[in-house]
């Protein structure tokens, strides 16, 4: 890509309140395209809230107000001409607990295609191709190719979480948001998801919220440290862990609080 | 110390026994009711002309010449009113439940739920009264028919009575769908309506089916309101403007006049057994369908 270093996500002066509680305070950041960026910080510091801003996922909750700017690929997502549906097509999200829909594996993967296309534009063969390629991308194809019609909710958690990533891919998202994607998984599952993230990075911009600093260190190229709704430090991961610029970051990564 | 512990153990045991009794009592009552209804009607069962009973429309239980117990017209009455009521109540009830649970702002939701529960609390005789004094002239005026006490009237009244039941059970069923499903669908860019019909309705189908069938049960079993609203004419309806009489209304209206232990009295209890069997079948079918869906 020629525009390698242009920011994929950019915020300026972003404030967010739950009722009268300020959850994000003047957050300004730039997240580079094609990388894995980790959001770290203690519980309640606004990591997940910030992540949900990028697909306007906070709007489901009634008492949220937001000011400031969020630009995704240069476009302010609060502009009136931005379609929420298109935004969510290009910004996919993976949740803490794997949440496959109570449908078959196949239907989970093509769910996105089905809701965004008219039925007659969506041939069976196109759907089958999409399922195979998405499942191959998340290393599930070999395991599930003979079980495409079992209920997704009956799979192992690790497979469920991979499936939740796979179902984003047919929509060709630019960005994948991951909200502690491994917190429900064991060590093996965590490792599998992390391997998957490496293989997806480059093609997609990945932003991951994690409580696990070792994980942030393993998977991310850049790291954002947040505290009480403020962005404290944004550095390349290696630098943030070896030479934190801010004393609060240093204290957090040394485990003095968190 | 040990005395206290003994009391605690005793309380525990008593409570357990009491709660078990409550659970078992439902079974006892169902069998008890069936037993007593059966006892009143059973000695007519071998003597009854079943062919006439099920296929004749002639219901003349007090005829001087020849009594005839044909319930076909009564079955048709029950069936027509129930079907019409469900045609009206199921879409309205499910629609209202979807609105209340998924689209309505939280404040309005509370108000609506209170009003819907209020609707469920209206006694059936009041509904019958509304059928008699409000719907009757309204139907005569609107459709220019000679009488407004008919299938349409009974169907609307029964629909109004079933809707609150369907709404509250269907809403519970939708509420019980984990929020993570909504979150997942919305994050994939689904609209709220797409989320409802592609994810929530399939996920809640057991509960929704239960809601509909309880509505059907309510409609089949309802007596007072249909007695007052349907015109009480033993007749197979050919349009919704025909008066009919239902099985339940017949039992309610004639029970007081039939001499105890006469054949007329007994045949009313046979109708009771039939109603019991019908509702039992509806519940059984519901149960089996729900099970079938679950195992799939």
Coordinates of C-alpha atoms in Angstrom, one line a residue:
Chain A
X1 CA 0.0 0.0 0.0
X2 CA 1.3 3.4 -0.9
X3 CA -0.4 5.2 2.0
X4 CA 1.3 2.9 4.6
X5 CA 1.8 5.6 7.3
X6 CA -1.5 7.5 7.0
X7 CA -3.5 7.1 10.1
X8 CA -6.4 4.6 9.8
X9 CA -8.1 5.9 12.9
X10 CA -7.7 9.4 14.2
X11 CA -9.5 11.1 17.0
X12 CA -9.3 14.7 18.1
X13 CA -10.5 16.2 21.4
X14 CA -12.8 13.2 21.9
X15 CA -14.9 13.4 25.1
X16 CA -17.6 10.9 26.1
X17 CA -20.0 10.9 29.1
X18 CA -22.2 8.2 30.5
X19 CA -24.8 10.5 31.9
X20 CA -22.7 13.0 33.8
X21 CA -19.7 10.7 34.3
X22 CA -16.8 11.6 32.0
X23 CA -15.5 8.3 30.6
X24 CA -13.2 9.7 28.0
X25 CA -11.4 13.0 28.3
X26 CA -9.9 14.9 25.4
X27 CA -8.6 11.8 23.7
X28 CA -6.5 12.5 20.6
X29 CA -4.8 9.6 18.9
X30 CA -3.7 8.3 15.5
X31 CA -3.7 4.6 14.8
X32 CA -1.6 3.4 11.9
X33 CA -3.1 1.2 9.2
X34 CA -2.2 -2.4 8.9
X35 CA -0.8 -2.8 12.4
X36 CA -1.9 -4.3 15.6
X37 CA -2.4 -1.6 18.2
X38 CA -3.1 -2.5 21.8
X39 CA -5.1 -0.4 24.3
X40 CA -3.9 -1.1 27.8
X41 CA -4.8 0.3 31.2
X42 CA -6.5 -0.6 34.5
X43 CA -10.1 -1.6 34.6
X44 CA -12.6 1.3 34.1
X45 CA -10.1 3.5 32.4
X46 CA -12.1 3.8 29.2
X47 CA -10.4 1.3 26.9
X48 CA -13.5 -0.5 25.9
X49 CA -15.5 2.7 25.7
X50 CA -12.8 4.1 23.3
X51 CA -12.9 0.9 21.3
X52 CA -16.7 1.1 21.0
X53 CA -16.4 4.7 19.7
X54 CA -14.8 3.4 16.5
X55 CA -17.9 1.6 15.4
X56 CA -20.3 3.9 17.2
X57 CA -21.2 0.9 19.4
X58 CA -21.8 3.1 22.4
X59 CA -24.9 4.5 20.8
X60 CA -26.9 1.5 21.9
X61 CA -26.7 2.7 25.5
X62 CA -29.2 5.5 25.9
X63 CA -27.4 8.0 28.1
X64 CA -24.2 8.5 26.2
X65 CA -23.0 11.8 24.8
X66 CA -20.0 12.3 22.7
X67 CA -18.1 15.4 21.5
X68 CA -15.0 15.8 19.3
X69 CA -14.0 14.0 16.2
X70 CA -13.4 10.5 15.1
X71 CA -12.0 10.0 11.7
X72 CA -11.8 6.6 10.1
X73 CA -9.8 6.5 6.8
X74 CA -10.0 10.3 6.9
X75 CA -13.8 10.5 7.2
X76 CA -15.5 11.8 10.3
X77 CA -17.8 9.1 11.4
X78 CA -20.3 11.5 13.0
X79 CA -20.9 13.3 9.6
X80 CA -24.5 13.2 8.7
X81 CA -23.8 11.4 5.4
X82 CA -22.1 8.5 7.2
X83 CA -24.2 5.4 7.3
X84 CA -24.0 3.5 10.5
X85 CA -24.5 0.3 8.5
X86 CA -21.6 1.0 6.2
X87 CA -19.4 2.1 9.1
X88 CA -20.0 -1.2 10.9
X89 CA -19.3 -3.1 7.7
X90 CA -15.9 -1.7 7.5
X91 CA -15.2 -1.7 11.2
X92 CA -15.8 -5.2 12.6
X93 CA -15.8 -6.1 16.3
X94 CA -14.9 -9.2 18.3
X95 CA -16.2 -9.4 21.9
X96 CA -14.9 -10.6 25.2
X97 CA -17.1 -13.7 25.3
X98 CA -17.4 -15.4 22.0
X99 CA -20.8 -14.6 20.7
X100 CA -21.7 -16.6 17.7
X101 CA -25.3 -16.2 16.7
X102 CA -27.5 -19.2 17.4
X103 CA -27.3 -20.4 13.8
X104 CA -25.2 -22.9 12.0
X105 CA -21.5 -22.3 11.4
X106 CA -22.3 -21.6 7.7
X107 CA -25.0 -19.1 8.5
X108 CA -22.8 -17.3 11.0
X109 CA -20.2 -16.7 8.4
X110 CA -22.6 -15.5 5.7
X111 CA -24.8 -13.5 8.1
X112 CA -23.0 -10.3 7.2
X113 CA -23.3 -11.0 3.5
X114 CA -27.0 -11.8 3.8
X115 CA -27.9 -8.7 5.7
X116 CA -26.0 -6.4 3.3
X117 CA -27.0 -8.0 0.0
X118 CA -30.3 -8.7 -1.7
X119 CA -31.1 -12.3 -1.7
X120 CA -30.9 -12.7 -5.5
X121 CA -27.5 -11.0 -5.7
X122 CA -26.1 -13.7 -3.4
X123 CA -25.7 -17.0 -5.1
X124 CA -25.2 -20.2 -3.2
X125 CA -21.8 -20.6 -4.7
X126 CA -20.7 -17.1 -3.7
X127 CA -21.8 -17.9 -0.1
X128 CA -19.9 -21.2 -0.2
X129 CA -16.8 -19.5 -1.4
X130 CA -17.0 -16.9 1.2
X131 CA -17.4 -19.4 4.0
X132 CA -14.5 -21.5 2.8
X133 CA -12.2 -18.5 2.4
X134 CA -13.2 -17.0 5.7
X135 CA -12.8 -20.2 7.6
X136 CA -9.4 -20.9 5.9
X137 CA -8.3 -17.4 7.0
X138 CA -9.0 -18.2 10.6
X139 CA -7.6 -21.8 10.4
X140 CA -11.0 -23.4 11.1
X141 CA -11.6 -24.9 7.6
X142 CA -9.9 -28.2 8.3
X143 CA -11.7 -28.6 11.6
X144 CA -15.2 -27.6 10.5
X145 CA -15.5 -28.3 6.8
X146 CA -17.6 -31.3 7.5
X147 CA -19.6 -29.7 10.2
X148 CA -20.7 -26.5 8.5
X149 CA -24.3 -27.1 9.5
X150 CA -23.8 -27.7 13.2
X151 CA -24.9 -25.0 15.6
X152 CA -22.1 -22.5 16.2
X153 CA -23.0 -22.2 19.8
X154 CA -22.1 -25.9 20.3
X155 CA -18.5 -25.4 19.3
X156 CA -15.5 -25.1 21.7
X157 CA -14.9 -21.6 22.9
X158 CA -11.7 -21.2 20.9
X159 CA -13.5 -22.3 17.7
X160 CA -16.4 -19.9 18.6
X161 CA -14.1 -17.0 18.9
X162 CA -12.3 -17.8 15.7
X163 CA -15.7 -18.1 14.0
X164 CA -16.6 -14.6 15.4
X165 CA -13.5 -13.3 13.6
X166 CA -14.3 -15.3 10.5
X167 CA -17.8 -13.8 10.2
X168 CA -16.3 -10.3 9.8
X169 CA -14.1 -11.2 6.9
X170 CA -16.6 -11.7 4.1
X171 CA -17.6 -8.0 4.6
X172 CA -14.0 -7.0 3.9
X173 CA -13.5 -4.8 6.8
X174 CA -10.7 -2.2 7.1
X175 CA -10.5 -2.4 10.8
X176 CA -11.1 -5.2 13.3
X177 CA -11.7 -4.1 16.9
X178 CA -11.1 -6.8 19.5
X179 CA -12.3 -6.3 23.1
X180 CA -10.3 -8.7 25.2
X181 CA -10.8 -11.5 22.7
X182 CA -8.9 -14.0 24.8
X183 CA -10.3 -13.4 28.2
X184 CA -12.7 -16.3 28.1
X185 CA -10.1 -18.7 26.6
X186 CA -7.4 -20.9 28.1
X187 CA -3.7 -20.6 27.3
X188 CA -4.0 -22.7 24.2
X189 CA -6.9 -20.8 22.9
X190 CA -5.2 -17.5 23.6
X191 CA -2.2 -18.6 21.7
X192 CA -4.3 -19.7 18.8
X193 CA -6.1 -16.3 18.6
X194 CA -2.8 -14.5 18.9
X195 CA -1.4 -16.5 16.0
X196 CA -4.5 -15.7 14.1
X197 CA -4.0 -12.0 14.8
X198 CA -0.4 -12.1 13.4
X199 CA -1.7 -13.7 10.2
X200 CA -4.4 -11.1 9.8
X201 CA -2.3 -8.1 10.6
X202 CA -1.2 -6.3 7.5
X203 CA -4.4 -7.1 5.7
X204 CA -6.5 -5.5 8.4
X205 CA -5.9 -2.8 11.0
X206 CA -6.4 -4.5 14.4
X207 CA -7.1 -2.6 17.6
X208 CA -7.1 -4.8 20.7
X209 CA -8.1 -4.0 24.2
X210 CA -6.3 -6.2 26.7
X211 CA -5.8 -6.5 30.4
X212 CA -2.9 -8.8 29.8
X213 CA 0.3 -6.8 29.4
X214 CA 2.2 -9.8 28.3
X215 CA -0.3 -10.2 25.5
X216 CA 0.0 -6.5 24.5
X217 CA 3.7 -7.0 24.4
X218 CA 3.5 -10.1 22.3
X219 CA 1.0 -9.1 19.7
X220 CA 1.1 -5.3 19.2
X221 CA 3.4 -3.0 17.3
X222 CA 2.1 0.1 19.1
X223 CA 0.6 0.5 22.5
X224 CA -1.7 3.1 24.0
X225 CA -1.8 3.4 27.7
X226 CA -5.0 4.9 29.2
X227 CA -5.8 6.0 32.7
X228 CA -9.1 7.4 34.1
X229 CA -10.4 8.3 30.6
X230 CA -7.2 10.0 29.5
X231 CA -4.7 8.8 27.0
X232 CA -1.4 8.9 28.9
X233 CA 1.0 7.5 26.4
X234 CA 1.2 6.2 22.9
X235 CA 4.4 4.7 21.8
X236 CA 5.8 1.7 19.8
X237 CA 5.2 -1.3 22.1
X238 CA 8.8 -2.1 22.6
X239 CA 9.6 1.5 23.7
X240 CA 6.5 1.7 26.0
X241 CA 7.6 -1.3 27.9
X242 CA 11.3 -0.6 28.0
X243 CA 11.4 3.2 28.3
X244 CA 8.0 4.5 29.3
X245 CA 8.0 8.3 28.9
X246 CA 5.3 8.9 31.5
X247 CA 5.9 7.9 35.2
X248 CA 2.3 6.6 35.4
X249 CA 2.9 4.2 32.6
X250 CA 6.0 3.0 34.3
X251 CA 4.1 2.4 37.5
X252 CA 1.4 0.5 35.7
X253 CA 3.7 -1.8 33.7
X254 CA 5.6 -2.5 36.8
X255 CA 2.4 -3.6 38.3
X256 CA 2.1 -1.0 41.1
X257 CA -1.6 -0.6 40.3
X258 CA -4.1 -2.0 37.8
Chain B
X1 CA -26.5 -24.1 70.2
X2 CA -27.6 -27.6 69.3
X3 CA -31.2 -26.7 70.0
X4 CA -30.9 -23.9 67.6
X5 CA -29.4 -26.2 65.0
X6 CA -32.2 -28.7 65.5
X7 CA -34.8 -26.0 64.9
X8 CA -32.9 -24.9 61.8
X9 CA -32.9 -28.4 60.4
X10 CA -36.6 -28.8 61.3
X11 CA -37.5 -25.5 59.5
X12 CA -35.4 -26.6 56.5
X13 CA -37.3 -30.0 56.4
X14 CA -40.7 -28.4 56.9
X15 CA -40.1 -25.8 54.1
X16 CA -38.9 -28.5 51.8
X17 CA -42.0 -30.6 52.4
X18 CA -44.3 -27.6 52.0
X19 CA -42.6 -26.6 48.7
X20 CA -42.8 -30.2 47.5
X21 CA -46.5 -30.2 48.4
X22 CA -47.1 -27.1 46.3
X23 CA -45.4 -28.7 43.4
X24 CA -47.3 -32.0 43.6
X25 CA -50.6 -30.2 44.3
X26 CA -50.8 -29.0 40.7
X27 CA -50.8 -32.7 39.5
X28 CA -53.3 -33.6 42.2
X29 CA -55.7 -30.8 41.1
X30 CA -55.5 -31.6 37.4
X31 CA -56.3 -35.3 38.1
X32 CA -58.9 -34.3 40.6
X33 CA -60.7 -32.0 38.1
X34 CA -60.5 -34.6 35.4
X35 CA -61.8 -37.2 37.8
X36 CA -64.9 -35.2 38.9
X37 CA -65.8 -34.1 35.4
X38 CA -65.4 -37.7 34.2
X39 CA -67.5 -39.1 37.1
X40 CA -70.4 -36.9 36.2
X41 CA -70.4 -37.8 32.6
X42 CA -69.0 -41.3 32.3
X43 CA -72.2 -43.5 32.4
X44 CA -73.5 -41.6 29.3
X45 CA -70.3 -42.5 27.4
X46 CA -71.2 -46.0 26.4
X47 CA -74.8 -45.0 25.5
X48 CA -73.9 -42.0 23.5
X49 CA -74.4 -42.1 19.7
X50 CA -71.0 -40.8 18.8
X51 CA -71.8 -40.5 15.1
X52 CA -74.6 -38.1 15.9
X53 CA -72.6 -36.4 18.6
X54 CA -69.7 -35.4 16.3
X55 CA -71.5 -35.1 13.0
X56 CA -74.9 -33.7 13.6
X57 CA -75.6 -30.1 13.9
X58 CA -78.8 -30.8 15.8
X59 CA -78.5 -29.8 19.4
X60 CA -81.9 -30.4 21.0
X61 CA -81.1 -31.6 24.5
X62 CA -84.7 -31.0 25.8
X63 CA -86.8 -32.1 22.9
X64 CA -90.1 -33.8 23.8
X65 CA -90.0 -36.1 20.8
X66 CA -86.4 -37.1 20.4
X67 CA -83.5 -35.5 22.2
X68 CA -80.5 -35.0 19.9
X69 CA -77.0 -34.2 21.1
X70 CA -75.2 -33.1 18.0
X71 CA -72.3 -30.8 18.8
X72 CA -70.9 -30.2 15.3
X73 CA -72.3 -26.7 15.3
X74 CA -70.9 -26.0 18.7
X75 CA -67.5 -27.3 17.7
X76 CA -67.7 -25.1 14.6
X77 CA -68.6 -22.2 16.8
X78 CA -65.7 -22.7 19.1
X79 CA -63.4 -23.3 16.2
X80 CA -64.5 -20.2 14.2
X81 CA -64.3 -17.8 17.1
X82 CA -60.9 -19.2 18.2
X83 CA -59.4 -19.1 14.7
X84 CA -60.6 -15.5 14.1
X85 CA -59.4 -14.4 17.5
X86 CA -55.9 -15.9 16.8
X87 CA -55.8 -14.4 13.4
X88 CA -56.2 -11.0 15.1
X89 CA -54.3 -11.6 18.3
X90 CA -51.2 -13.4 17.2
X91 CA -49.8 -10.7 14.8
X92 CA -50.9 -7.9 17.1
X93 CA -49.6 -9.6 20.2
X94 CA -46.2 -10.6 18.7
X95 CA -45.9 -7.2 17.1
X96 CA -46.6 -5.5 20.4
X97 CA -44.1 -7.7 22.2
X98 CA -41.4 -6.9 19.6
X99 CA -42.1 -3.2 19.9
X100 CA -42.1 -3.2 23.7
X101 CA -39.0 -5.3 24.0
X102 CA -36.8 -4.1 21.1
X103 CA -37.9 -0.7 19.8
X104 CA -39.6 1.2 22.6
X105 CA -37.7 3.8 24.7
X106 CA -37.3 2.5 28.3
X107 CA -39.7 5.0 29.9
X108 CA -42.5 4.3 27.5
X109 CA -41.9 0.6 27.9
X110 CA -42.7 0.7 31.6
X111 CA -46.0 2.6 30.9
X112 CA -47.0 0.2 28.2
X113 CA -46.3 -2.8 30.3
X114 CA -48.4 -1.5 33.1
X115 CA -51.3 -0.8 30.7
X116 CA -51.0 -4.2 29.0
X117 CA -51.1 -5.9 32.4
X118 CA -54.1 -3.9 33.3
X119 CA -55.8 -5.2 30.1
X120 CA -55.1 -8.7 31.3
X121 CA -56.8 -8.0 34.6
X122 CA -60.2 -7.0 33.1
X123 CA -62.7 -9.7 34.1
X124 CA -64.2 -11.6 31.2
X125 CA -67.8 -10.6 32.1
X126 CA -66.7 -7.0 31.5
X127 CA -65.4 -8.0 28.1
X128 CA -68.7 -9.7 27.4
X129 CA -70.5 -6.5 28.4
X130 CA -68.3 -4.5 26.0
X131 CA -69.2 -7.0 23.3
X132 CA -72.8 -6.7 24.0
X133 CA -73.2 -2.9 24.4
X134 CA -70.3 -1.4 22.4
X135 CA -69.2 -3.9 19.7
X136 CA -72.8 -5.0 18.9
X137 CA -74.1 -1.6 17.7
X138 CA -70.8 -0.7 16.2
X139 CA -70.8 -3.9 14.0
X140 CA -74.4 -3.3 13.0
X141 CA -73.6 0.3 12.1
X142 CA -70.3 -0.4 10.2
X143 CA -71.2 -3.5 8.3
X144 CA -75.0 -2.9 7.9
X145 CA -75.8 -6.4 9.2
X146 CA -78.9 -7.2 11.2
X147 CA -77.1 -8.5 14.3
X148 CA -73.8 -7.6 15.8
X149 CA -73.5 -10.5 18.2
X150 CA -71.6 -12.9 15.9
X151 CA -68.3 -14.6 15.2
X152 CA -66.7 -11.2 14.4
X153 CA -67.7 -9.7 17.7
X154 CA -66.7 -12.8 19.7
X155 CA -63.4 -13.1 17.8
X156 CA -62.5 -9.4 18.5
X157 CA -63.3 -9.7 22.1
X158 CA -61.4 -12.9 22.5
X159 CA -58.5 -11.4 20.6
X160 CA -58.4 -8.4 23.0
X161 CA -58.4 -10.9 25.9
X162 CA -55.6 -13.0 24.5
X163 CA -53.3 -10.2 23.3
X164 CA -52.1 -9.2 26.8
X165 CA -51.2 -12.8 27.6
X166 CA -49.4 -13.2 24.3
X167 CA -47.6 -9.9 24.7
X168 CA -46.3 -10.5 28.2
X169 CA -45.1 -14.1 27.5
X170 CA -43.6 -13.2 24.1
X171 CA -41.9 -10.2 25.6
X172 CA -40.4 -12.3 28.4
X173 CA -39.2 -14.7 25.7
X174 CA -37.5 -11.9 23.7
X175 CA -36.0 -10.4 26.9
X176 CA -34.5 -13.8 27.7
X177 CA -32.4 -13.8 24.5
X178 CA -28.9 -13.0 25.5
X179 CA -27.9 -9.4 24.8
X180 CA -24.7 -10.6 23.2
X181 CA -26.7 -11.8 20.2
X182 CA -28.1 -8.3 19.6
X183 CA -24.6 -6.9 20.1
X184 CA -23.1 -9.3 17.6
X185 CA -25.7 -8.6 14.9
X186 CA -25.6 -4.8 15.3
X187 CA -21.8 -4.8 15.2
X188 CA -22.1 -6.6 11.9
X189 CA -24.1 -3.7 10.6
X190 CA -27.6 -5.3 10.9
X191 CA -30.5 -2.9 11.3
X192 CA -32.7 -3.3 14.3
X193 CA -35.4 -5.0 12.3
X194 CA -32.8 -7.4 10.7
X195 CA -31.6 -8.2 14.2
X196 CA -35.2 -9.0 15.2
X197 CA -36.2 -11.2 12.4
X198 CA -32.9 -12.9 11.7
X199 CA -31.6 -13.4 15.2
X200 CA -34.1 -12.7 18.0
X201 CA -37.2 -14.4 16.6
X202 CA -35.4 -17.6 15.8
X203 CA -33.6 -17.5 19.1
X204 CA -36.9 -16.9 21.0
X205 CA -39.1 -19.2 19.0
X206 CA -39.8 -21.7 21.9
X207 CA -41.1 -18.9 24.1
X208 CA -43.0 -17.2 21.3
X209 CA -44.7 -20.5 20.4
X210 CA -45.6 -21.0 24.1
X211 CA -47.1 -17.5 24.1
X212 CA -49.2 -18.2 21.0
X213 CA -50.5 -21.5 22.4
X214 CA -51.4 -20.1 25.7
X215 CA -53.3 -17.5 23.8
X216 CA -55.1 -20.3 21.9
X217 CA -55.8 -22.0 25.2
X218 CA -57.3 -18.8 26.6
X219 CA -59.5 -18.4 23.6
X220 CA -60.8 -22.0 23.6
X221 CA -61.5 -22.0 27.2
X222 CA -63.1 -18.6 27.6
X223 CA -66.8 -18.8 28.4
X224 CA -68.5 -15.7 29.7
X225 CA -67.3 -13.2 27.1
X226 CA -68.1 -15.4 24.2
X227 CA -71.5 -16.3 25.7
X228 CA -72.4 -12.7 25.7
X229 CA -70.8 -11.6 22.4
X230 CA -71.5 -14.4 19.9
X231 CA -75.3 -14.4 19.8
X232 CA -75.8 -17.9 21.1
X233 CA -77.3 -19.5 18.0
X234 CA -76.6 -23.2 17.3
X235 CA -75.5 -22.8 13.7
X236 CA -72.5 -23.5 11.5
X237 CA -71.3 -20.1 10.4
X238 CA -70.8 -19.3 6.8
X239 CA -69.5 -15.8 7.4
X240 CA -68.1 -13.8 10.3
X241 CA -71.4 -12.1 10.6
X242 CA -73.2 -15.3 11.6
X243 CA -74.2 -15.9 15.2
X244 CA -72.7 -19.0 16.7
X245 CA -72.6 -20.8 20.0
X246 CA -69.4 -22.3 21.5
X247 CA -68.9 -25.5 23.6
X248 CA -68.1 -23.5 26.7
X249 CA -71.1 -21.1 26.3
X250 CA -73.4 -24.1 26.0
X251 CA -72.2 -25.7 29.2
X252 CA -72.4 -22.4 31.0
X253 CA -75.9 -21.5 29.8
X254 CA -77.5 -24.9 30.2
X255 CA -75.9 -26.3 33.3
X256 CA -78.2 -24.4 35.6
X257 CA -81.4 -25.7 33.8
X258 CA -80.4 -29.4 33.3
X259 CA -81.8 -31.6 36.0
X260 CA -78.9 -33.1 38.0
X261 CA -77.9 -36.6 36.7
X262 CA -80.3 -36.4 33.7
X263 CA -78.8 -37.3 30.3
X264 CA -78.8 -33.6 29.5
X265 CA -76.7 -32.9 32.6
X266 CA -74.4 -35.7 31.7
X267 CA -73.9 -34.7 28.1
X268 CA -72.8 -31.3 29.3
X269 CA -70.1 -33.0 31.3
X270 CA -69.1 -35.0 28.3
X271 CA -68.6 -31.7 26.5
X272 CA -66.5 -30.8 29.5
X273 CA -64.4 -33.9 29.0
X274 CA -64.0 -33.0 25.3
X275 CA -62.9 -29.4 26.2
X276 CA -60.4 -30.9 28.6
X277 CA -59.1 -33.2 25.9
X278 CA -58.8 -30.4 23.4
X279 CA -56.8 -28.1 25.7
X280 CA -54.7 -31.1 26.7
X281 CA -54.0 -31.8 23.1
X282 CA -53.1 -28.2 22.4
X283 CA -50.6 -28.2 25.3
X284 CA -49.2 -31.6 24.3
X285 CA -48.7 -30.4 20.7
X286 CA -47.0 -27.3 22.1
X287 CA -44.8 -29.3 24.3
X288 CA -43.8 -31.7 21.6
X289 CA -43.1 -28.9 19.1
X290 CA -41.0 -27.0 21.5
X291 CA -39.1 -30.2 22.3
X292 CA -38.7 -31.0 18.7
X293 CA -37.3 -27.6 18.0
X294 CA -35.0 -27.8 20.9
X295 CA -33.5 -31.1 19.8
X296 CA -33.0 -30.0 16.3

